[in-house]
Coordinates of C-alpha atoms in Angstrom, one line a residue:
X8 CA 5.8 14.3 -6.9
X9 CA 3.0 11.7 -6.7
X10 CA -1.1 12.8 -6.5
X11 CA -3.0 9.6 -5.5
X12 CA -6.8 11.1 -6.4
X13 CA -8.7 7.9 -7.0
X14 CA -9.7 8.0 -3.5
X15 CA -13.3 6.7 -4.3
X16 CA -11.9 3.8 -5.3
X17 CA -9.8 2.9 -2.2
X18 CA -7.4 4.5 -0.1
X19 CA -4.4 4.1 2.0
X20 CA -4.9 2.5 5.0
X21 CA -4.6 5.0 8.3
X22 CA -1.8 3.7 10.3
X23 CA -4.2 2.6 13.7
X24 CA -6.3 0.8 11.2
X25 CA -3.0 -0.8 10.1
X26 CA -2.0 -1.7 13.7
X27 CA -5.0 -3.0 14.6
X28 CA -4.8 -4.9 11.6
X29 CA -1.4 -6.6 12.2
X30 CA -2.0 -6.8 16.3
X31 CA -5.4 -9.1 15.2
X32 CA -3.7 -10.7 12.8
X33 CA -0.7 -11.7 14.7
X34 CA -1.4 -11.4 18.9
X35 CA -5.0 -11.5 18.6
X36 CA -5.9 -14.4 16.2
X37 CA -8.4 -16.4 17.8
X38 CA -11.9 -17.3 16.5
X39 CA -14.7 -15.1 18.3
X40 CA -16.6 -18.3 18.7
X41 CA -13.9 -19.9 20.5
X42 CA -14.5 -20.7 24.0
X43 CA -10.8 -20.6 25.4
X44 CA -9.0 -16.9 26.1
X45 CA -7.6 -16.4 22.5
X46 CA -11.7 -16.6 21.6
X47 CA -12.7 -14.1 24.0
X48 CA -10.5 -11.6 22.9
X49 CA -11.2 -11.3 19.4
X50 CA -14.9 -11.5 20.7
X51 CA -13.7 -8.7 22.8
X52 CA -12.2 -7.1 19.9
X53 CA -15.2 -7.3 17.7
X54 CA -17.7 -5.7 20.1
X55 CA -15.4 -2.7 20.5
X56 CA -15.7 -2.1 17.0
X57 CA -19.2 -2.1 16.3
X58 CA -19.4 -0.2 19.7
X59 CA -17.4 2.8 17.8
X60 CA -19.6 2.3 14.8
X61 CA -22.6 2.7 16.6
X62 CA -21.6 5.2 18.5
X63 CA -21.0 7.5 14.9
X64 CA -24.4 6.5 13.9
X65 CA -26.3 7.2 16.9
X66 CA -27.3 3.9 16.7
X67 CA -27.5 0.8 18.5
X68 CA -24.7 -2.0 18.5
X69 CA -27.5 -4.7 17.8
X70 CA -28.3 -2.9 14.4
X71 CA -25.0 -2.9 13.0
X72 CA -23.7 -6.4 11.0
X73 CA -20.5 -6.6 9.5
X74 CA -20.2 -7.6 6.1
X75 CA -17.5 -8.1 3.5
X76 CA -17.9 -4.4 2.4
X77 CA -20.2 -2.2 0.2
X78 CA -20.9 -5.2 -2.6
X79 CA -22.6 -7.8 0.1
X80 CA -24.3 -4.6 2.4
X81 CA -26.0 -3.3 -0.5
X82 CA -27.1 -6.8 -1.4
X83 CA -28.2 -7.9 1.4
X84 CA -30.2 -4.5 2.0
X85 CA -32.1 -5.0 -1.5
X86 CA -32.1 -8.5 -1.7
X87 CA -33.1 -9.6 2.0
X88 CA -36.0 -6.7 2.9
X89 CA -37.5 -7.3 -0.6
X90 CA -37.8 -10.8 0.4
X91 CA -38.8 -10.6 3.6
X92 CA -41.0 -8.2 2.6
X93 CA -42.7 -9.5 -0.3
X94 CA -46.5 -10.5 1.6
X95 CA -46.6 -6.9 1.1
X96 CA -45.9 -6.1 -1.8
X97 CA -43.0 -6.7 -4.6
X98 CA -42.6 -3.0 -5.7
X99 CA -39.1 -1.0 -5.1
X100 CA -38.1 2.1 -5.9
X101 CA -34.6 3.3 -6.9
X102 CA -32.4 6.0 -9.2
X103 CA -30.8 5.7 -12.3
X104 CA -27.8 5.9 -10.7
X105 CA -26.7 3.4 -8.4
X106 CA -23.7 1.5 -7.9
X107 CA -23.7 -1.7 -9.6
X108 CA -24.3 -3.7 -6.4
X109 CA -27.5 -2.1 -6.2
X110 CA -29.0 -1.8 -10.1
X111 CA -27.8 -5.7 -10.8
X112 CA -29.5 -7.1 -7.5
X113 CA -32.5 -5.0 -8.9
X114 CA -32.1 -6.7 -12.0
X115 CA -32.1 -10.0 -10.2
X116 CA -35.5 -9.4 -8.6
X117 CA -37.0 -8.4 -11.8
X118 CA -36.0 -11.6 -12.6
X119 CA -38.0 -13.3 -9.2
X120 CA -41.4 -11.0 -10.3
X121 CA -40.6 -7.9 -8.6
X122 CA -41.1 -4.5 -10.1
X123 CA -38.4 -2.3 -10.1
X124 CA -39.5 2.1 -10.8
X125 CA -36.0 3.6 -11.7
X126 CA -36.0 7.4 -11.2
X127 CA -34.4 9.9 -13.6
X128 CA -31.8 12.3 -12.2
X129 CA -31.7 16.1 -12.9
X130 CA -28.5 17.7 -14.7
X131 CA -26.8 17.6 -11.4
X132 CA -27.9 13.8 -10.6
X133 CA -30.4 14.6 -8.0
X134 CA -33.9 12.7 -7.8
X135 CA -37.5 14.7 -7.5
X136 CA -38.7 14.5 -4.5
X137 CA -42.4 14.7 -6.7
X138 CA -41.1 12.1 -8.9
X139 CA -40.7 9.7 -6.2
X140 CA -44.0 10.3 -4.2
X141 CA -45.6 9.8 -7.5
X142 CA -44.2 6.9 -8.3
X143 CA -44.6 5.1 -4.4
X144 CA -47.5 2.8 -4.8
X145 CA -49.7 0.2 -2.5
X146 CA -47.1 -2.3 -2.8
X147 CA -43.9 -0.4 -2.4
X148 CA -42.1 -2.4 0.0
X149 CA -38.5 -1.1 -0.3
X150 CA -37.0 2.5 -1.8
X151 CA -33.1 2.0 -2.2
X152 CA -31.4 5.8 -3.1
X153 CA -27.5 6.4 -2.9
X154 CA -26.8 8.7 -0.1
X155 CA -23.9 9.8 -2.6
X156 CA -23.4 9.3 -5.7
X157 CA -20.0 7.5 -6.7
X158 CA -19.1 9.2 -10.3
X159 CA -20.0 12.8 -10.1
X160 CA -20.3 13.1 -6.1
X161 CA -24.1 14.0 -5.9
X162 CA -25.6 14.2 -3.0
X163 CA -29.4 12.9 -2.9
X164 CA -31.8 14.4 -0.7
X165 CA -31.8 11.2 2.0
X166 CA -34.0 13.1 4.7
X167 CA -36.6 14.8 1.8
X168 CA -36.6 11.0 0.8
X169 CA -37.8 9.7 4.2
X170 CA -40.3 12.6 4.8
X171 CA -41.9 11.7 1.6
X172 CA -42.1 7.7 2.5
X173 CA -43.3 8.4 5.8
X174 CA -46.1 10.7 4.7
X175 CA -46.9 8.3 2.0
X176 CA -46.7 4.9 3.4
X177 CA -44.4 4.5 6.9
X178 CA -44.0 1.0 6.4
X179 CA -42.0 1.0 3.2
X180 CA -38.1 0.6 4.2
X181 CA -35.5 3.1 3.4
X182 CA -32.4 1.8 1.9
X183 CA -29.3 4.4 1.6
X184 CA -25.9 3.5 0.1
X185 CA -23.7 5.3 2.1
X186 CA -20.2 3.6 0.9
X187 CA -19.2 7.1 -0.6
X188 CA -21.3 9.5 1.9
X189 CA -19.7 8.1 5.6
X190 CA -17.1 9.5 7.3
X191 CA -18.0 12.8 4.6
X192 CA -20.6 13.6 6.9
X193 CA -22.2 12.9 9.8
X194 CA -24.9 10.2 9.1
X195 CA -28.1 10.1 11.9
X196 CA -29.8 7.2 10.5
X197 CA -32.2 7.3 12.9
X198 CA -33.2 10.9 12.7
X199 CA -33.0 11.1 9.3
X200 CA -35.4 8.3 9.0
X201 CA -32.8 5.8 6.6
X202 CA -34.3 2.3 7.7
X203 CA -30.9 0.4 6.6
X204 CA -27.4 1.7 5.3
X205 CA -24.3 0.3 3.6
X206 CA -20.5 1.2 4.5
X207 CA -17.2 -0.2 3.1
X208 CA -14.1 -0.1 5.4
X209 CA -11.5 0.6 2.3
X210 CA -13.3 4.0 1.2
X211 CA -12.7 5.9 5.0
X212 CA -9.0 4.4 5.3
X213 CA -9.8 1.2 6.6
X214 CA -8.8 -2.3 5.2
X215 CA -10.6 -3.9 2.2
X216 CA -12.9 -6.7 2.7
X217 CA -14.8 -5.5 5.8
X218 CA -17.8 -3.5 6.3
X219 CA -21.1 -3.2 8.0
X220 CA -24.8 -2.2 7.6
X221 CA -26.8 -0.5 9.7
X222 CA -30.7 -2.1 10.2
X223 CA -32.8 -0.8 12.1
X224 CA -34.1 -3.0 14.5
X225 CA -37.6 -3.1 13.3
X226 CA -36.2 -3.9 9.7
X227 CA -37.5 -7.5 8.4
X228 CA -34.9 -8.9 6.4
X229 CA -33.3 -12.2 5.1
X230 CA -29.9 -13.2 5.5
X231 CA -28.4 -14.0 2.2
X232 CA -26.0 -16.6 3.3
X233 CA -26.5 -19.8 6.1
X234 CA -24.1 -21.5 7.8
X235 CA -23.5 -21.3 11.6
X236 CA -25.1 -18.7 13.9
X237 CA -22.3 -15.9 13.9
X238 CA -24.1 -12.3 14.1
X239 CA -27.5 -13.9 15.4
X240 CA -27.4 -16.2 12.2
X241 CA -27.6 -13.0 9.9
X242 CA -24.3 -13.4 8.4
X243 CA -22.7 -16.7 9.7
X244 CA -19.5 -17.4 9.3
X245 CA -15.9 -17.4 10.9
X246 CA -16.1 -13.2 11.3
X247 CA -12.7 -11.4 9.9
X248 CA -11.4 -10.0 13.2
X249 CA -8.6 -8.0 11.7
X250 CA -11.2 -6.6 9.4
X251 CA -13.6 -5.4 12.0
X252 CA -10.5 -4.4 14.2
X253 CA -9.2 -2.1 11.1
X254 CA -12.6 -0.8 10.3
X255 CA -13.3 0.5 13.9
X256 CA -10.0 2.0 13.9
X257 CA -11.2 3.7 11.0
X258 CA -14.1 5.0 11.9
X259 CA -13.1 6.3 15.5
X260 CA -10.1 8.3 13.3
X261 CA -11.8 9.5 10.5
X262 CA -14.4 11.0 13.1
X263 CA -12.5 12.6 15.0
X264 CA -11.7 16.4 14.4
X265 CA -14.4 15.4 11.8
X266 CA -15.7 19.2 10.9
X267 CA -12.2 20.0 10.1
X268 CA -11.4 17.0 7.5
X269 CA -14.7 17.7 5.5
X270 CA -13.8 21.3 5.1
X271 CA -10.0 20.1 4.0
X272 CA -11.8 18.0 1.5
X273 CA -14.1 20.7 0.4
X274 CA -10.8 23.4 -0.3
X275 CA -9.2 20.5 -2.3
X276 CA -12.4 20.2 -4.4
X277 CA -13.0 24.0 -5.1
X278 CA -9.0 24.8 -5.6
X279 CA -9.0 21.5 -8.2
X280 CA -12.5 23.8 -9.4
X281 CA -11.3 26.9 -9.8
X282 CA -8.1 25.5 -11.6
X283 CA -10.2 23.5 -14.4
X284 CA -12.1 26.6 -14.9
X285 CA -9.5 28.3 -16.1
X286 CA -8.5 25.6 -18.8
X287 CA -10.1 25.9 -21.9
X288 CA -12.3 22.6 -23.4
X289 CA -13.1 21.3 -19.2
X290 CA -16.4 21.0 -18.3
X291 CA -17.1 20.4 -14.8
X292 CA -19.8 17.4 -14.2
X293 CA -22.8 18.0 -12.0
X294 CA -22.8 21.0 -9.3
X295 CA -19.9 22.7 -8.3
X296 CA -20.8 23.6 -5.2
X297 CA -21.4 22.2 -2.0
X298 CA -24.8 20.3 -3.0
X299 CA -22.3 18.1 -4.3
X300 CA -20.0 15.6 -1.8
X301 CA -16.4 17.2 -0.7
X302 CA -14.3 14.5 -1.9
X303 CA -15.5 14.0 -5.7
X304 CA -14.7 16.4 -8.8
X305 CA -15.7 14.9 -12.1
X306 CA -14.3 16.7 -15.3
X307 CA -14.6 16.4 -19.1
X308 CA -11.5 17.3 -21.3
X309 CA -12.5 18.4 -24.6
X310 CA -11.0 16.8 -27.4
X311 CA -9.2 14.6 -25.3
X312 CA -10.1 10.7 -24.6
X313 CA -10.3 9.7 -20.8
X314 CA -8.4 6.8 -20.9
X315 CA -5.3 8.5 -23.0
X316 CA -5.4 11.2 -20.2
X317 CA -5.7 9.0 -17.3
X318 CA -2.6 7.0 -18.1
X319 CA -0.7 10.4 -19.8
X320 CA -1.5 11.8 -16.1
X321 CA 0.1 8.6 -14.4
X322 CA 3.1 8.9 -15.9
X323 CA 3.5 11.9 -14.3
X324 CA 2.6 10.3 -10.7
X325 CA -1.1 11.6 -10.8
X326 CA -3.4 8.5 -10.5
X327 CA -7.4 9.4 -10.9
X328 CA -9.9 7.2 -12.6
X329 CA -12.0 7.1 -16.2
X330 CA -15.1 6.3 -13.7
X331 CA -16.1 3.7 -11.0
X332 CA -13.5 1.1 -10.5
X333 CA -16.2 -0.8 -9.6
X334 CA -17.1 -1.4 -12.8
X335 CA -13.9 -0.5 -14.7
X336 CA -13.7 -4.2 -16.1
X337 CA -17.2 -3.6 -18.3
X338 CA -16.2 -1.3 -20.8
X339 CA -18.6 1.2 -22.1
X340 CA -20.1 4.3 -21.3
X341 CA -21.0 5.5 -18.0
X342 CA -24.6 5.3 -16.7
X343 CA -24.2 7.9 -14.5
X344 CA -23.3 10.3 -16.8
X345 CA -25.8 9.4 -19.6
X346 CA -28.6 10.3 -16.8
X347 CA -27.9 13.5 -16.5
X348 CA -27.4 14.2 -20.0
X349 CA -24.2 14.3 -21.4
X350 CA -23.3 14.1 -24.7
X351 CA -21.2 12.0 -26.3
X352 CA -17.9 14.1 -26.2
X353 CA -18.4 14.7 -22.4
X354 CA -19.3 10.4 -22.1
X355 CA -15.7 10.1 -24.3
X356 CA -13.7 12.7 -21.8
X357 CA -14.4 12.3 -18.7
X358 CA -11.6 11.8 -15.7
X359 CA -12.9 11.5 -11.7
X360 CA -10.9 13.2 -9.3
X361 CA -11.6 12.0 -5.6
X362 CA -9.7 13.0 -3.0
X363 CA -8.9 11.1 0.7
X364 CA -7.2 12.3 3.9
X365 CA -3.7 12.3 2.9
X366 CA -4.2 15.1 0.4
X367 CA -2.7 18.1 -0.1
X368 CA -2.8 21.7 -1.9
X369 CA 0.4 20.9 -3.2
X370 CA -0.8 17.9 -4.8
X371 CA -3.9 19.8 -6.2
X372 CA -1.3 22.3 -7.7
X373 CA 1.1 19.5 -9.3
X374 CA -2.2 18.0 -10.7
X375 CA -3.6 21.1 -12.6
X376 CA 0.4 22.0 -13.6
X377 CA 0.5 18.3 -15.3
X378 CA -3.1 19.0 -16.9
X379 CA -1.9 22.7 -18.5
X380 CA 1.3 20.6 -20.0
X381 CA -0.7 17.8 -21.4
X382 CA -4.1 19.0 -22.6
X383 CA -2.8 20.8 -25.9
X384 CA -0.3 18.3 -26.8
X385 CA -3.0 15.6 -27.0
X386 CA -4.8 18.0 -28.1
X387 CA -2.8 18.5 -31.5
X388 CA -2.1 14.7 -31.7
X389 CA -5.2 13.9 -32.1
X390 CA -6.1 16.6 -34.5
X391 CA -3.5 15.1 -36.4

């Protein structure tokens, strides 16, 4: 049997998103901005997929832009409000736990005078909602929290978050990283008062190298990149029609009968729970229950190293990760994990289980069977 569980990192493609895919690809190649017939129907094929976005955000087709994926939409979302922004102040707030496209574009305006307030996490990752209304100043312009976090699945309070900014100061923008929170849940940007949010196509089944972010039309921002006037001039450029067309295949599928795959996610999580619990030397990272996102376990194994587990699993067809991909080629210790205190044996141990739509019980089963034949044989081996 084979257990793909490294679903945070990407996952197979859902066979509409593949069509549309191939069909732009192949039938549908033209350039949007092309005036003749070919032109107009990748335009054509464009629009319906930010149509279908919108439509899952409640939103309005004019605030979505499609981007290259998670990495460029978080950018952009840090990078262009804070400069836009910066008459009025060059303070942002964020956590200690963002994705890497978010705490190095923070280090980057640091670098162009901005002041960056990093928030500590509690022992299950999530902020204070008094830590951050103490910290918001005169000259917060921009708050950028994770709607979920990547490693350990915790899921910030994103509506608290906007309360508190909209009590304190209404004008400071709301940034949320939704890459592992959308299609998880159903995401009202407007109502829950998130000013601009990123997505990546390849984490919901969609293609890599396409995504979007939602900015709400009162948003000033900056594009990052210049060139030709595609998207308004906000992100010019020839636009990747099979992308979009693979990424609003996506969405309208991962949406639909959307209560039902959230739940399926949440009985992988608590059966892959209530297995590990049962194991001696496995420590469960962050909450365990459903404060934390449906599709992420994260799980230290005593006495065992992370990256001799990982690849002991994989040779038994069970493929999870060590920690973010995204940063898998920067060895060291995980940030994430460090926040909320772990020590170093848990920082040493640590395996992330994430789980997509194609996932079973059975799979969950096979998983925790490999785990109960490996643990005390690398166990003793290293003893030795």
């Amino acid at each position: 049997m084979e257990a793909y569980f490294d679903n945070s990192a990407t996952t197979q493609v859902f066979d509409c998103a593949k069509e549309a895919v191939l069909r732009a690809m192949t039938v549908d190649y033209g350039n949007a901005a092309a005036r003749h017939m070919k032109g107009v129907e990748a335009e054509r094929i464009i629009k319906e997929a930010r149509k279908e976005i919108a439509n899952s955000l409640k939103a309005q087709e004019k605030e979505i832009l499609f981007t290259s994926g998670g990495t460029e939409s978080n950018n952009m979302a840090v990078i262009g409000t804070a400069f836009a922004n910066q008459r009025a102040g060059k303070h942002i707030i964020t956590s200690s736990i963002e994705h890497p496209s978010v705490y190095n574009a923070m280090a980057f305006l640091e670098k162009q005078g901005f002041e960056v307030t990093y928030l500590p996490v509690d022992a299950c990752g999530h902020i204070s909602i008094g830590e951050l209304e103490a910290a918001v100043r005169e000259d917060t312009v921009l708050v950028s929290i994770m709607y979920v976090n990547n490693e350990i699945g915790a899921v910030e309070p994103v509506e608290e978050i906007s309360a508190c900014l909209r009590q304190k100061n209404p004008g400071i923008l709301f940034h949320a990283d939704a890459v592992q929170a959308y299609g998880k849940y159903e995401i009202r940007p407007k109502r829950q008062g998130i000013d601009l949010l990123s997505v990546s196509g390849h984490k919901i089944h969609g293609p890599k190298g396409v995504g979007f972010l939602y900015i709400n039309e009162r948003v000033k921002i900056l594009p990052l990149l210049y060139g030709g006037g595609q998207q308004k001039g906000m992100r010019p450029g020839t636009e990747n029609v099979p992308g979009c067309a693979g990424l609003g295949a996506a969405v309208k599928e991962i949406y639909t009968d959307h209560g039902a795959r959230a739940e399926a996610l949440y009985a992988l999580r608590e059966r892959l729970i209530a297995g590990l619990k049962q194991m001696k030397g496995v420590t469960v990272n962050g909450c365990e229950d459903r404060r934390n996102a449906p599709q992420i376990v994260s799980a230290a194994f005593k006495g065992v190293r992370s990256e001799v587990l990982l690849h002991a699993l994989e040779e038994k067809g069970v493929y999870v990760s060590s920690g973010s991909a995204c940063s898998s080629n920067h060895p060291g210790h995980s940030g994430t994990l460090k926040a909320i205190g772990a020590g170093r044996e848990i920082l040493d141990s640590t395996l992330r289980f994430s789980f997509g739509a194609f996932n079973t019980e059975a799979e969950v089963d096979y998983a925790l069977w490999a785990l109960r034949e490996l643990l005390p044989v690398l166990r003793r081996y290293r003893a030795k």
